[in-house]
Tab-separated table of C-alpha atoms in Angstrom:
chain	number	residue	atom	x	y	z
Y	174	MET	CA	122.596	102.250	67.597
Y	175	ARG	CA	120.584	98.658	68.542
Y	176	LEU	CA	117.454	100.647	69.532
Y	177	ALA	CA	118.033	103.500	66.431
Y	178	GLY	CA	114.694	101.731	64.352
Y	179	PRO	CA	112.822	100.802	67.025
Y	180	LEU	CA	112.404	104.915	68.411
Y	181	ARG	CA	112.034	105.804	64.248
Y	182	VAL	CA	109.338	103.451	64.490
Y	183	ILE	CA	107.675	104.933	67.211
Y	184	VAL	CA	108.021	108.639	66.364
Y	185	ILE	CA	106.279	108.311	62.763
Y	186	ILE	CA	103.212	106.688	64.842
Y	187	LEU	CA	103.236	109.535	67.195
Y	188	THR	CA	103.480	112.121	64.728
Y	189	ALA	CA	101.043	110.249	62.217
Y	190	GLY	CA	98.359	110.267	64.966
Y	191	LEU	CA	99.263	114.022	66.255
Y	192	THR	CA	98.750	115.063	62.620
Y	193	TRP	CA	95.409	113.464	62.035
Y	194	ILE	CA	94.011	114.803	65.329
Y	195	LEU	CA	94.936	118.218	65.033
Y	196	VAL	CA	93.423	117.608	61.608
Y	197	SER	CA	90.548	116.768	62.840
Y	198	ILE	CA	90.155	119.985	64.804
Y	199	LEU	CA	90.575	121.942	62.039
Y	200	LEU	CA	88.248	120.860	60.106
Y	201	GLY	CA	85.778	121.085	62.948
Y	202	THR	CA	85.089	117.417	63.010
Y	203	GLN	CA	84.905	114.731	66.080
Y	204	SER	CA	87.043	115.879	68.478
Y	205	GLY	CA	90.327	114.073	67.543
Y	206	PHE	CA	90.719	112.986	71.229
Y	207	SER	CA	87.165	111.577	71.583
Y	208	ARG	CA	87.129	109.869	68.614
Y	209	LEU	CA	90.835	108.347	69.630
Y	210	GLN	CA	89.148	107.800	72.816
Y	211	GLN	CA	86.329	105.772	71.033
Y	212	LEU	CA	89.029	103.947	69.051
Y	213	LEU	CA	90.875	102.641	72.276
Y	214	ASN	CA	87.822	101.244	73.852
Y	215	ASN	CA	85.638	100.244	70.505
Y	216	PRO	CA	87.694	99.664	67.825
Y	217	GLU	CA	84.752	98.252	65.732
Y	218	SER	CA	81.946	100.625	66.815
Y	219	PRO	CA	81.654	103.646	63.753
Y	220	PRO	CA	81.044	107.318	64.063
Y	221	SER	CA	77.692	107.718	65.391
Y	222	ALA	CA	75.111	108.833	62.744
Y	223	GLU	CA	73.201	112.044	63.602
Y	224	PRO	CA	69.426	111.780	64.765
Y	225	ARG	CA	66.773	112.921	61.612
Y	226	PRO	CA	64.421	114.791	62.405
Y	227	LYS	CA	61.381	113.072	63.481
Y	228	LYS	CA	58.297	114.141	60.590
Y	229	TYR	CA	55.157	114.622	61.232
Y	230	LYS	CA	51.590	114.212	59.295
Y	231	CYS	CA	51.410	116.913	56.198
Y	232	GLY	CA	54.611	118.239	57.430
Y	233	LEU	CA	53.421	120.325	60.432
Y	234	PRO	CA	55.984	120.745	62.884
Y	235	GLN	CA	54.593	118.528	65.777
Y	236	ALA	CA	52.166	115.961	66.126
Y	237	CYS	CA	48.347	116.520	66.765
Y	238	PRO	CA	46.626	115.221	69.394
Y	239	ASP	CA	44.182	111.963	68.983
Y	240	GLN	CA	40.675	112.291	67.627
Y	241	THR	CA	42.511	115.467	65.721
Y	242	LEU	CA	43.371	115.413	62.218
Y	243	ALA	CA	46.231	117.356	60.491
Y	244	PHE	CA	45.828	119.227	57.738
Y	245	LYS	CA	48.147	122.000	55.422
Y	246	ILE	CA	46.714	123.790	52.878
Y	247	THR	CA	48.721	125.840	50.209
Y	248	SER	CA	46.937	128.341	48.575
Y	249	GLY	CA	47.757	128.588	44.207
Y	250	ALA	CA	51.352	131.551	44.122
Y	251	ALA	CA	49.547	134.110	41.125
Y	252	ASN	CA	48.556	131.961	38.201
Y	253	VAL	CA	51.447	130.108	37.784
Y	254	ILE	CA	51.873	127.332	40.651
Y	255	GLY	CA	48.734	125.547	42.051
Y	256	PRO	CA	47.083	125.013	45.581
Y	257	LYS	CA	47.809	122.079	47.168
Y	258	ILE	CA	45.226	120.815	50.428
Y	259	CYS	CA	47.116	117.671	52.396
Y	260	LEU	CA	44.842	116.348	55.315
Y	261	GLU	CA	46.287	112.826	57.833
Y	262	ASP	CA	49.264	112.696	54.909
Y	263	LYS	CA	47.891	111.966	52.541
Y	264	MET	CA	47.552	114.793	49.370
Y	265	LEU	CA	44.123	115.427	48.468
Y	266	MET	CA	44.715	118.078	46.250
Y	267	SER	CA	47.819	119.447	44.182
Y	268	SER	CA	49.580	119.913	40.664
Y	269	VAL	CA	50.541	117.145	40.695
Y	270	LYS	CA	47.310	114.945	40.671
Y	271	ASN	CA	46.165	117.080	37.741
Y	272	ASN	CA	42.934	118.047	40.407
Y	273	VAL	CA	43.269	121.326	40.880
Y	274	GLY	CA	42.291	124.592	38.516
Y	275	ARG	CA	42.490	128.130	38.243
Y	276	GLY	CA	39.063	129.943	41.024
Y	277	LEU	CA	38.497	127.823	44.086
Y	278	ASN	CA	39.613	124.169	44.762
Y	279	ILE	CA	37.447	122.728	47.127
Y	280	ALA	CA	37.573	118.918	48.808
Y	281	LEU	CA	34.692	117.760	50.994
Y	282	VAL	CA	35.719	115.309	53.952
Y	283	ASN	CA	33.598	113.157	55.965
Y	284	GLY	CA	34.385	114.902	59.868
Y	285	VAL	CA	34.203	111.776	61.947
Y	286	ASN	CA	36.863	108.961	60.100
Y	287	GLY	CA	38.978	112.323	57.248
Y	288	GLU	CA	37.814	110.532	54.230
Y	289	LEU	CA	37.940	112.224	51.697
Y	290	ILE	CA	33.833	112.165	49.928
Y	291	ASP	CA	35.120	114.238	46.737
Y	292	ALA	CA	37.593	117.378	45.540
Y	293	LYS	CA	37.086	119.749	42.671
Y	294	PHE	CA	37.530	122.704	41.109
Y	295	PHE	CA	35.295	125.716	39.861
Y	296	ASP	CA	36.469	128.486	37.775
Y	297	MET	CA	35.103	131.913	39.085
Y	298	TRP	CA	36.523	133.854	36.234
Y	299	ALA	CA	34.781	131.929	33.385
Y	300	GLY	CA	32.880	129.367	34.296
Y	301	ASP	CA	29.436	128.761	35.570
Y	302	VAL	CA	28.671	128.904	38.943
Y	303	SER	CA	25.948	126.911	39.747
Y	304	GLU	CA	28.317	124.221	39.117
Y	305	LEU	CA	30.057	125.445	42.545
Y	306	LEU	CA	26.734	125.507	44.001
Y	307	LYS	CA	25.410	121.907	43.494
Y	308	PHE	CA	28.247	121.086	44.680
Y	309	ILE	CA	27.963	122.645	47.757
Y	310	ARG	CA	24.141	123.234	48.907
Y	311	PRO	CA	23.724	119.629	49.743
Y	312	LEU	CA	25.963	118.764	52.384
Y	313	HIS	CA	25.882	116.989	56.340
Y	314	GLU	CA	26.384	117.489	58.980
Y	315	GLY	CA	29.851	117.557	60.425
Y	316	THR	CA	31.363	118.018	56.544
Y	317	LEU	CA	34.412	119.264	56.107
Y	318	VAL	CA	34.594	121.571	53.839
Y	319	PHE	CA	38.937	123.043	52.413
Y	320	VAL	CA	39.435	125.528	49.920
Y	321	ALA	CA	41.915	126.377	48.624
Y	322	SER	CA	42.339	129.561	46.192
Y	323	TYR	CA	44.019	130.027	43.055
Y	324	ASP	CA	44.615	132.725	40.365
Y	325	ASP	CA	40.671	134.336	40.798
Y	326	PRO	CA	38.637	133.409	43.452
Y	327	ALA	CA	35.453	135.352	43.422
Y	328	THR	CA	34.521	137.015	40.586
Y	329	LYS	CA	31.589	134.441	39.422
Y	330	MET	CA	30.599	134.714	43.452
Y	331	ASN	CA	27.150	135.749	44.441
Y	332	GLU	CA	25.202	136.146	47.239
Y	333	GLU	CA	24.139	133.068	47.787
Y	334	THR	CA	27.756	131.662	47.285
Y	335	ARG	CA	28.688	134.111	49.692
Y	336	ARG	CA	25.846	133.623	52.445
Y	337	ILE	CA	27.094	129.667	51.977
Y	338	PHE	CA	30.766	129.693	52.413
Y	339	THR	CA	29.454	132.482	55.623
Y	340	GLU	CA	27.537	129.629	57.029
Y	341	LEU	CA	30.362	126.978	56.828
Y	342	GLY	CA	31.970	129.522	59.491
Y	343	SER	CA	33.805	132.509	56.563
Y	344	SER	CA	34.025	134.812	57.563
Y	345	ILE	CA	36.198	136.444	55.302
Y	346	ALA	CA	33.775	135.011	51.782
Y	347	LYS	CA	31.316	138.134	52.514
Y	348	ASP	CA	33.824	139.959	51.144
Y	349	LEU	CA	36.316	138.340	48.823
Y	350	ALA	CA	37.305	140.076	45.703
Y	351	PHE	CA	38.783	139.403	42.375
Y	352	ARG	CA	42.301	137.763	42.841
Y	353	ASP	CA	42.355	137.602	46.502
Y	354	SER	CA	44.357	134.103	48.136
Y	355	TRP	CA	42.409	132.528	50.330
Y	356	VAL	CA	42.350	129.584	51.904
Y	357	PHE	CA	39.394	128.308	54.645
Y	358	VAL	CA	38.583	124.833	56.669
Y	359	GLY	CA	35.381	124.865	57.297
Y	360	ALA	CA	31.504	122.623	58.749
Y	361	LYS	CA	28.293	122.218	57.582
Y	362	GLY	CA	26.257	123.155	61.279
Y	363	VAL	CA	29.203	124.742	62.844
Y	364	GLN	CA	28.158	127.005	65.320
Y	365	ASP	CA	31.009	129.822	65.445
Y	366	LYS	CA	33.427	131.188	62.367
Y	367	SER	CA	35.795	129.076	61.753
Y	368	PRO	CA	39.776	128.896	63.582
Y	369	PHE	CA	41.346	127.784	60.079
Y	370	GLU	CA	40.926	131.208	57.836
Y	371	GLN	CA	43.453	133.483	56.387
Y	372	HIS	CA	42.590	136.132	54.057
Y	373	VAL	CA	45.492	138.673	51.490
Y	374	LYS	CA	43.715	141.281	49.521
Y	375	ASN	CA	44.721	142.050	45.742
Y	376	SER	CA	46.662	145.016	46.260
Y	377	LYS	CA	48.683	146.956	44.074
Y	378	SER	CA	51.015	148.657	46.628
Y	379	SER	CA	51.162	145.101	48.616
Y	380	ASN	CA	51.256	142.423	45.923
Y	381	LYS	CA	54.009	140.318	45.545
Y	382	TYR	CA	53.583	139.215	42.202
Y	383	GLU	CA	52.967	141.419	39.480
Y	384	GLY	CA	48.663	141.839	39.478
Y	385	TRP	CA	48.783	139.274	42.439
Y	386	PRO	CA	48.777	138.790	46.559
Y	387	GLU	CA	51.136	136.471	48.137
Y	388	ALA	CA	50.234	133.181	48.356
Y	389	LEU	CA	49.362	131.566	51.734
Y	390	GLU	CA	49.933	128.291	53.960
Y	391	MET	CA	47.912	127.318	56.708
Y	392	GLU	CA	48.136	124.507	59.374
Y	393	GLY	CA	46.671	122.655	62.038
Y	394	CYS	CA	44.684	120.059	63.891
Y	395	ILE	CA	40.478	119.685	63.140
Y	396	PRO	CA	38.613	118.334	65.906
Y	397	GLN	CA	36.869	114.944	64.771
Y	398	ARG	CA	33.648	114.274	65.273
Y	399	THR	CA	32.457	111.629	67.658
Y	400	ALA	CA	29.308	110.562	65.074
Y	401	GLU	CA	28.147	111.592	62.210
Y	402	VAL	CA	24.646	113.848	62.050
Y	403	GLN	CA	22.593	113.482	58.915
């Protein structure tokens, strides 16, 4: 009879422990047995936290190699959501920065150090194309040119504008049309066509939005120039 009290306490403790283990397993949390063993071995040790996914510049899935610049460009979506241009984890152009608009959104970057030279947008529906030409004519050798379309990138384009973008490495500029989606990275003085260009044609049969094609997103790593050439 004297053992009834201690035995009752032991039964209650065992029942509570087994119940806790069963609930842990049913809820899909850490194994009750492993957690119990952890507590017995080191009762002061807190549960291990899940490792956070590593973040890379501009949200890229992996880090860029040394001597390259990480970038991500997103074109505008219809005439509602503005474009974005990110370089080395710095947002060069976006709606939040209030420096994007209808037409062509262009950021000029020093190809050696990755510093922003200038960023402007040019209305290619109702604007003056001469303003765009003043911006892209006097580029120095090695200047990187980031372009993101928004709404209409092409109506006011003339032959000279298309030729300059082609000389910067574009394969699309010569055929760019009303409300096409276009993202492009080129450079002054390139010898070959740029590998950083995407284009979706405005087509009633395939447009994602009413009157506009889908938005584009392009990312990558651009080799830095080792020296400026004027």
